PDB file of N, CA and C in Angstrom:
ATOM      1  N   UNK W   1     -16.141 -15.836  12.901  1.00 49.00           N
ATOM      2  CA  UNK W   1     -15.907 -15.709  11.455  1.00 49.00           C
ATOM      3  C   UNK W   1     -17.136 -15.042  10.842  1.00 49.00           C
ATOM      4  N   UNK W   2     -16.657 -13.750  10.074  1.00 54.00           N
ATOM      5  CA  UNK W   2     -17.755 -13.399   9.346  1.00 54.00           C
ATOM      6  C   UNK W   2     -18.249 -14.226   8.370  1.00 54.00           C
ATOM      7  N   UNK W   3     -19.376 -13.118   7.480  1.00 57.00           N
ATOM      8  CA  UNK W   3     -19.684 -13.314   5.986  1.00 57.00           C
ATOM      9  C   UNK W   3     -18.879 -14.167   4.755  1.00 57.00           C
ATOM     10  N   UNK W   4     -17.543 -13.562   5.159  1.00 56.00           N
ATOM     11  CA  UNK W   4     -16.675 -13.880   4.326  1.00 56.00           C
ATOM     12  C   UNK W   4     -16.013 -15.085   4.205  1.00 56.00           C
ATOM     13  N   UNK W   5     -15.867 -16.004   5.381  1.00 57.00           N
ATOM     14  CA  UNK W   5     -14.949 -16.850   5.853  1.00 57.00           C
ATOM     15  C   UNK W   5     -13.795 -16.200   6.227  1.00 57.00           C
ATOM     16  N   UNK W   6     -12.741 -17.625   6.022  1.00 54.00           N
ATOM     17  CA  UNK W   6     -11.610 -17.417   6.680  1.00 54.00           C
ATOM     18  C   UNK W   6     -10.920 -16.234   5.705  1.00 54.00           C
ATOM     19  N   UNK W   7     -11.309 -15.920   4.572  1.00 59.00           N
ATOM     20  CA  UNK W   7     -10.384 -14.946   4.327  1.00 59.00           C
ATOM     21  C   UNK W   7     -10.708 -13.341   5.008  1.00 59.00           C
ATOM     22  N   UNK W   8     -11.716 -13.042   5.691  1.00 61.00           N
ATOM     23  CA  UNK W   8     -11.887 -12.315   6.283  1.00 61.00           C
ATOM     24  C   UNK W   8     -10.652 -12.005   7.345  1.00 61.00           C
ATOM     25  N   UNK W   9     -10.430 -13.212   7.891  1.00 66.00           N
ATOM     26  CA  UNK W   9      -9.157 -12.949   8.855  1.00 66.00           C
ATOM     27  C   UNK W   9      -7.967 -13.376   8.217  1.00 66.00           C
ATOM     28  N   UNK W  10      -7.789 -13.970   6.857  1.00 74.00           N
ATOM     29  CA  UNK W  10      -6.489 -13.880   6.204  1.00 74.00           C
ATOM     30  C   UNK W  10      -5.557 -12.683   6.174  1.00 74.00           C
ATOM     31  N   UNK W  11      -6.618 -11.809   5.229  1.00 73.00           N
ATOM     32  CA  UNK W  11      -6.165 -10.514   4.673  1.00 73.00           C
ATOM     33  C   UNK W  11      -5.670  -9.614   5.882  1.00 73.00           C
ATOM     34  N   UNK W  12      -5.984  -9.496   6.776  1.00 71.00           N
ATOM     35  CA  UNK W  12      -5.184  -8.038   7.655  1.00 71.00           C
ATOM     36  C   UNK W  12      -4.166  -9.453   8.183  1.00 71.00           C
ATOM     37  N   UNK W  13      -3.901 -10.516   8.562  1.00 74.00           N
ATOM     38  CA  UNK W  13      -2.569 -11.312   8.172  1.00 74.00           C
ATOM     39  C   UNK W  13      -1.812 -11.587   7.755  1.00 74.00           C
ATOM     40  N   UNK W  14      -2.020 -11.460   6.208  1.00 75.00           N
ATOM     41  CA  UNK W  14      -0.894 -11.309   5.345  1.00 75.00           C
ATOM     42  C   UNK W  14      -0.636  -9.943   5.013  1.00 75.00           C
ATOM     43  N   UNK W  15      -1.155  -8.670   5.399  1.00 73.00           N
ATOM     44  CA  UNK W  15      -1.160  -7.466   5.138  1.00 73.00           C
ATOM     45  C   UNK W  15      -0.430  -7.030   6.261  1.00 73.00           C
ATOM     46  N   UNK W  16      -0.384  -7.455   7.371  1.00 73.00           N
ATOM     47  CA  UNK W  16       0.316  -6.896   8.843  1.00 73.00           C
ATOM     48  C   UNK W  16       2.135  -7.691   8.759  1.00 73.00           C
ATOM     49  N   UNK W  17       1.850  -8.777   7.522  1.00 77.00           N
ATOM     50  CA  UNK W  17       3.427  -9.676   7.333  1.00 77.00           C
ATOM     51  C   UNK W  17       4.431  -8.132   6.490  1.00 77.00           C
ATOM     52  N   UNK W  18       3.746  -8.035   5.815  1.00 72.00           N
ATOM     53  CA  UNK W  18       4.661  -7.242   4.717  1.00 72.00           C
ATOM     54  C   UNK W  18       5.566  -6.372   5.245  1.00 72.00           C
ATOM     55  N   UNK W  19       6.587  -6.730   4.957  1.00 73.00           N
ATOM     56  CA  UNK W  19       7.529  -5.378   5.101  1.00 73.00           C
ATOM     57  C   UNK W  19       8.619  -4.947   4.081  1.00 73.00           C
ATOM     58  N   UNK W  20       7.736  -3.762   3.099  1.00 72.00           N
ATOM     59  CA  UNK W  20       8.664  -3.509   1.950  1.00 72.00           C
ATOM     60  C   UNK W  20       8.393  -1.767   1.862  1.00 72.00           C
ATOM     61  N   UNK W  21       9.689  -1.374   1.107  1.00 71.00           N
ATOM     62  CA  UNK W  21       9.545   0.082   1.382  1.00 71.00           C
ATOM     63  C   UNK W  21       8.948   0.628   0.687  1.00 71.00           C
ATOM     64  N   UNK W  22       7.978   0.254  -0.725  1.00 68.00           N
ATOM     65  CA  UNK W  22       7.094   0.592  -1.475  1.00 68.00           C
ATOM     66  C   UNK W  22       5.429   0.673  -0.940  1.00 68.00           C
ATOM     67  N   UNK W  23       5.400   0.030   0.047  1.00 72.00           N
ATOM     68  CA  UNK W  23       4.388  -0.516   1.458  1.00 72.00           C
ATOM     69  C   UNK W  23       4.192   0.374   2.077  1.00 72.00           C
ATOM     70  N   UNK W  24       2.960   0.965   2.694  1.00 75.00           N
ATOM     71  CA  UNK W  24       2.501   1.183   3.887  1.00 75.00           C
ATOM     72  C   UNK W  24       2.569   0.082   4.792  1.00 75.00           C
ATOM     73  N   UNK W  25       2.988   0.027   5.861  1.00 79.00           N
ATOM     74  CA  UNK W  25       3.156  -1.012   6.936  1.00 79.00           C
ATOM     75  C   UNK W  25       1.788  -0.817   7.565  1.00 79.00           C
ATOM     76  N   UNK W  26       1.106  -1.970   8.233  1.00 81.00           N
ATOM     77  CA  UNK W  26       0.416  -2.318   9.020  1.00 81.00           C
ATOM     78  C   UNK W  26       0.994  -2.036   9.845  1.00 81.00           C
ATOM     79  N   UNK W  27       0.653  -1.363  10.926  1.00 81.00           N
ATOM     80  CA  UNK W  27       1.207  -1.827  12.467  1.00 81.00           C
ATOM     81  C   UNK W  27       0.229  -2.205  13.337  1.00 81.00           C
ATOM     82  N   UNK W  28      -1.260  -2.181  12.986  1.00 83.00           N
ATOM     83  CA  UNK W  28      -2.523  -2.103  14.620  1.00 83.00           C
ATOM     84  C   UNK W  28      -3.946  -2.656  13.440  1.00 83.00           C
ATOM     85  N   UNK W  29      -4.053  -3.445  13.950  1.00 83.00           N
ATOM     86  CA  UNK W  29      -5.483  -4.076  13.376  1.00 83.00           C
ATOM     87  C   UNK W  29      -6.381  -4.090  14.456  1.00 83.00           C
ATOM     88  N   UNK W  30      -7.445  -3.253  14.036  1.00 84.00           N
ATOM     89  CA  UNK W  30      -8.698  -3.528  14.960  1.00 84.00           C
ATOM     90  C   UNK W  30     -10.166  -3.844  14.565  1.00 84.00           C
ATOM     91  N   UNK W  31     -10.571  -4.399  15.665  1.00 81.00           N
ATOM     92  CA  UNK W  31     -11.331  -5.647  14.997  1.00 81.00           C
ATOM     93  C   UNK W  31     -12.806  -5.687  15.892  1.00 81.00           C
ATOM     94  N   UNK W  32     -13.821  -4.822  15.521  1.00 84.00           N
ATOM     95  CA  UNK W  32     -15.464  -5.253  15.845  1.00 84.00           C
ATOM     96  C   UNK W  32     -16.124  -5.832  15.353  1.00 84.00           C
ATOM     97  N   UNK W  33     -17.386  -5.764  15.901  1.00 82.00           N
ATOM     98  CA  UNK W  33     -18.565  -6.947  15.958  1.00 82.00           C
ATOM     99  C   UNK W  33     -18.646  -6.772  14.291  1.00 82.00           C
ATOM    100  N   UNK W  34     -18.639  -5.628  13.492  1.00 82.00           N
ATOM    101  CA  UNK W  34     -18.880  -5.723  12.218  1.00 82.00           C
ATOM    102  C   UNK W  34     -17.592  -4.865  11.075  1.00 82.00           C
ATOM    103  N   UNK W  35     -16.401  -4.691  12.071  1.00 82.00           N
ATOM    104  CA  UNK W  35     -15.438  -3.872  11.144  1.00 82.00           C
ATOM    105  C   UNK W  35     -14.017  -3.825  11.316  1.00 82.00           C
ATOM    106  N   UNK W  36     -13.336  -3.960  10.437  1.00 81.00           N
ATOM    107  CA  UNK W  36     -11.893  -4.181  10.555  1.00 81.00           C
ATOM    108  C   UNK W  36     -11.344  -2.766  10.038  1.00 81.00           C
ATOM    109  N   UNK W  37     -10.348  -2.430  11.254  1.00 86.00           N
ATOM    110  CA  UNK W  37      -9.657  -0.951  11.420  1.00 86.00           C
ATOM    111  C   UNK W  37      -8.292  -1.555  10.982  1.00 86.00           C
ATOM    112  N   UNK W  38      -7.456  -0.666  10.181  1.00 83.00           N
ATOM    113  CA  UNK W  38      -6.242  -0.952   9.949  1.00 83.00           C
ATOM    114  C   UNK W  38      -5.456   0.415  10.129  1.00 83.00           C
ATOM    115  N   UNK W  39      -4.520   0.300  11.561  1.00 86.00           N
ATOM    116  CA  UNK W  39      -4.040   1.095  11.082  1.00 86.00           C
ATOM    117  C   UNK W  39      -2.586   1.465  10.314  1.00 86.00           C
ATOM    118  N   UNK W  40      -2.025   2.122   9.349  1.00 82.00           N
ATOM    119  CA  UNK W  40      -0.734   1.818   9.177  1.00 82.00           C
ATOM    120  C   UNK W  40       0.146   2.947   9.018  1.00 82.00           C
ATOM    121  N   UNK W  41       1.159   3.249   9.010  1.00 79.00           N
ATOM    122  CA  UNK W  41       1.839   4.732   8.623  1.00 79.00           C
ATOM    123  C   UNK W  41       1.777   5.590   8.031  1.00 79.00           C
ATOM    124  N   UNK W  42       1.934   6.857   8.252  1.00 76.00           N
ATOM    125  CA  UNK W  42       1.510   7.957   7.124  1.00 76.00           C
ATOM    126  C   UNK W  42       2.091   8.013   5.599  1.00 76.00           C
ATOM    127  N   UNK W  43       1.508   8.054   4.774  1.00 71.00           N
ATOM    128  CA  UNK W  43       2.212   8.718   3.753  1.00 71.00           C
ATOM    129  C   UNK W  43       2.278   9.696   3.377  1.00 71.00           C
ATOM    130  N   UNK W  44       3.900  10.202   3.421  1.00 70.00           N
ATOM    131  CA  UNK W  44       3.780  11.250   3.188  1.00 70.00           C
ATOM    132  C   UNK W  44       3.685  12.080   1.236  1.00 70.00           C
ATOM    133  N   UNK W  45       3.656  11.056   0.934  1.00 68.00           N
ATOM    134  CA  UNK W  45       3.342  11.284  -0.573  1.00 68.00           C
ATOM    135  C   UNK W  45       2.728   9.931  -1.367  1.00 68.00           C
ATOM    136  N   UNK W  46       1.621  10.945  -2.589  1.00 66.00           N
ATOM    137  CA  UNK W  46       1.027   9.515  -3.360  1.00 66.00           C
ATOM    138  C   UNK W  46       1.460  10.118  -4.475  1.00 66.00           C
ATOM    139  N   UNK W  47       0.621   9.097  -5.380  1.00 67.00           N
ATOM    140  CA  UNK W  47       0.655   9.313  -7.656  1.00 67.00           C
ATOM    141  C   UNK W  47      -0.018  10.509  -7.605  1.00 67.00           C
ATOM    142  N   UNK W  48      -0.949  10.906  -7.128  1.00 69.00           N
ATOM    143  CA  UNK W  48      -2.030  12.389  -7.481  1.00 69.00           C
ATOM    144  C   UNK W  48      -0.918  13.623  -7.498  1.00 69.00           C
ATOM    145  N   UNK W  49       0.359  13.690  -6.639  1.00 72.00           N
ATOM    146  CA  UNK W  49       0.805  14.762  -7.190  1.00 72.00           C
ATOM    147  C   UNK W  49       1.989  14.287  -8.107  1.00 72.00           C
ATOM    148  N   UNK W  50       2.089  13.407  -8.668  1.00 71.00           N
ATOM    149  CA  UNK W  50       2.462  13.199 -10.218  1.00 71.00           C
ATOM    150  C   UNK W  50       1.356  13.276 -10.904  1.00 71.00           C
ATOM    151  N   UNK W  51      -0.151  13.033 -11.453  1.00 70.00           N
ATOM    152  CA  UNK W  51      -0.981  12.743 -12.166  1.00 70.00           C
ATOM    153  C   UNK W  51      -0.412  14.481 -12.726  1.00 70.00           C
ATOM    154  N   UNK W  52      -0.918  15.337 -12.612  1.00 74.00           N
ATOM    155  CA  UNK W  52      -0.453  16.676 -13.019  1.00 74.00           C
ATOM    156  C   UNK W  52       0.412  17.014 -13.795  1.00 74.00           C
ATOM    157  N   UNK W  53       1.516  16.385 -13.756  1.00 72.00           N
ATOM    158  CA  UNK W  53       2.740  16.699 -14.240  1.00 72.00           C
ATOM    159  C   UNK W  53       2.555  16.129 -15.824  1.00 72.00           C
ATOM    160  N   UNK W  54       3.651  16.201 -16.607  1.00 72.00           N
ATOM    161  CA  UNK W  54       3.418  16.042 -17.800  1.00 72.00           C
ATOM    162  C   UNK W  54       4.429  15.545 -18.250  1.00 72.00           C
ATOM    163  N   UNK W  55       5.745  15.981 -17.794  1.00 81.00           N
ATOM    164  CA  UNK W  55       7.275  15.859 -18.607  1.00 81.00           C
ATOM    165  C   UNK W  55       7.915  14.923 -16.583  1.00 81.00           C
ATOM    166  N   UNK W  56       8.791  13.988 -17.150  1.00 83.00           N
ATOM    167  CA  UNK W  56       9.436  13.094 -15.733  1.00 83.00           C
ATOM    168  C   UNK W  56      10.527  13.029 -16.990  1.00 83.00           C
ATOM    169  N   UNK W  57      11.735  13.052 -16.018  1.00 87.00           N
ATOM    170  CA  UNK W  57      13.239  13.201 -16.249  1.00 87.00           C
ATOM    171  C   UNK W  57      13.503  11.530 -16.526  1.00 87.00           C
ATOM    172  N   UNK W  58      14.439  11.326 -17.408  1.00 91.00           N
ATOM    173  CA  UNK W  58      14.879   9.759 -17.352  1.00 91.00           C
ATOM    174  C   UNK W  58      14.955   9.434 -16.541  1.00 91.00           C
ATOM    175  N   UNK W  59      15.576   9.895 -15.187  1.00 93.00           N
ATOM    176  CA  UNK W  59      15.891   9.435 -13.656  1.00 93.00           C
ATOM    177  C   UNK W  59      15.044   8.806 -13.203  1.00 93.00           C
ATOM    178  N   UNK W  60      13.587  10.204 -13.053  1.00 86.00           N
ATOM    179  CA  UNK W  60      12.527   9.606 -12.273  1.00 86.00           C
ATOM    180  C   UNK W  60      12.005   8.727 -12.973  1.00 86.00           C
ATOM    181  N   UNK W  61      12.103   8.665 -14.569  1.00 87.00           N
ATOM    182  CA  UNK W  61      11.068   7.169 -14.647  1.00 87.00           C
ATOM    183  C   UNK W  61      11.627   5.996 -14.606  1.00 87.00           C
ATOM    184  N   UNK W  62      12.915   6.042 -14.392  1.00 91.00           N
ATOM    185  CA  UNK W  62      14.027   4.658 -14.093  1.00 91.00           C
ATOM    186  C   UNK W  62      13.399   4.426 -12.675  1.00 91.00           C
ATOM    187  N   UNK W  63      13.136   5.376 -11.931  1.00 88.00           N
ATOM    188  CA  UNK W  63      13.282   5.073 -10.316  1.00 88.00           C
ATOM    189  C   UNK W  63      11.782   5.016 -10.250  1.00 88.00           C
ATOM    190  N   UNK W  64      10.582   5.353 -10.804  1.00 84.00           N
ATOM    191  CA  UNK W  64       9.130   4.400 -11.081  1.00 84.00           C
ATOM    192  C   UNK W  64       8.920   3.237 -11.542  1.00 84.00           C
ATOM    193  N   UNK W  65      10.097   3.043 -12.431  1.00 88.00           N
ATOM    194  CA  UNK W  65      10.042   1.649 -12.748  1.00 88.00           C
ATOM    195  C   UNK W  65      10.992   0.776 -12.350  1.00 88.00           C
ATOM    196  N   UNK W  66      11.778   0.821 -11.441  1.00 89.00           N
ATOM    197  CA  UNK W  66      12.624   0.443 -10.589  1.00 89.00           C
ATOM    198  C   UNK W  66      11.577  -0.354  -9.224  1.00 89.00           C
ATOM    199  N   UNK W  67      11.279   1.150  -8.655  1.00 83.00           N
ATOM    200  CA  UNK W  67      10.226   0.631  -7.467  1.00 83.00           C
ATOM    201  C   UNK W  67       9.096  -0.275  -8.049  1.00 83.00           C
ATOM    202  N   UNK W  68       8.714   0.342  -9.463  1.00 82.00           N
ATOM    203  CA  UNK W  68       7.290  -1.191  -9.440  1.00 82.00           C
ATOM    204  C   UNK W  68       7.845  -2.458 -10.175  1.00 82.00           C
ATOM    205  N   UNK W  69       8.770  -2.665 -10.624  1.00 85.00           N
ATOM    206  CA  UNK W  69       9.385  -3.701 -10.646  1.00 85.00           C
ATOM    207  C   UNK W  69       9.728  -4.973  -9.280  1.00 85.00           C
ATOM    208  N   UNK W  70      10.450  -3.261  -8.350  1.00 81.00           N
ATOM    209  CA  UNK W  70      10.537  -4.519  -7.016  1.00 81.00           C
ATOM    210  C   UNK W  70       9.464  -4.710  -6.389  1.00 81.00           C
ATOM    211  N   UNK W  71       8.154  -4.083  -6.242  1.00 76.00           N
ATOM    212  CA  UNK W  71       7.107  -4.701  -6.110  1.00 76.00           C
ATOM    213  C   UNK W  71       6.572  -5.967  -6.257  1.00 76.00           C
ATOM    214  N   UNK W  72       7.216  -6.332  -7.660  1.00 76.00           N
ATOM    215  CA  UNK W  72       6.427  -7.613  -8.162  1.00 76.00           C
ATOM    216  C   UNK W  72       7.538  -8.467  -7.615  1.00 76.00           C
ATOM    217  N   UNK W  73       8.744  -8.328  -7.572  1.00 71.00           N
ATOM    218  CA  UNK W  73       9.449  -9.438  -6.947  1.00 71.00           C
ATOM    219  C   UNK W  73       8.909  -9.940  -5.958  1.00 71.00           C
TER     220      UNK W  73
END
């Protein structure tokens, strides 16, 4: 156990549980004398290429606020 305690080894535990499609999945945690590797799936898209934009269609902001809604569920 590090510095941290037990939540040191909580977090890539409850982070490797998740499986939601708003999620990057965990799939491979790796773990040295001083560093925790996570690895998880690509994304193939983030917010930075929305930050740019200016005008979003009713659709897309139903379906932004759709997905961060089910987030919080």
């Amino acid at each position: 156990i590090g510095p941290h305690g037990l939540d040191e080894l909580m977090e890539p535990s409850i982070l490797s549980s998740y499986n939601h499609p708003n999620l990057n999945n965990v799939s491979q945690i790796i773990s040295t004398e001083s560093h925790l590797y996570f690895i998880s799936e690509l994304a193939i898209s983030d917010l930075e290429m929305y930050r740019s934009r200016r005008e979003f269609s009713e659709s897309q902001l139903c379906n932004f606020a759709s997905q961060i809604l089910e987030g919080l569920r």
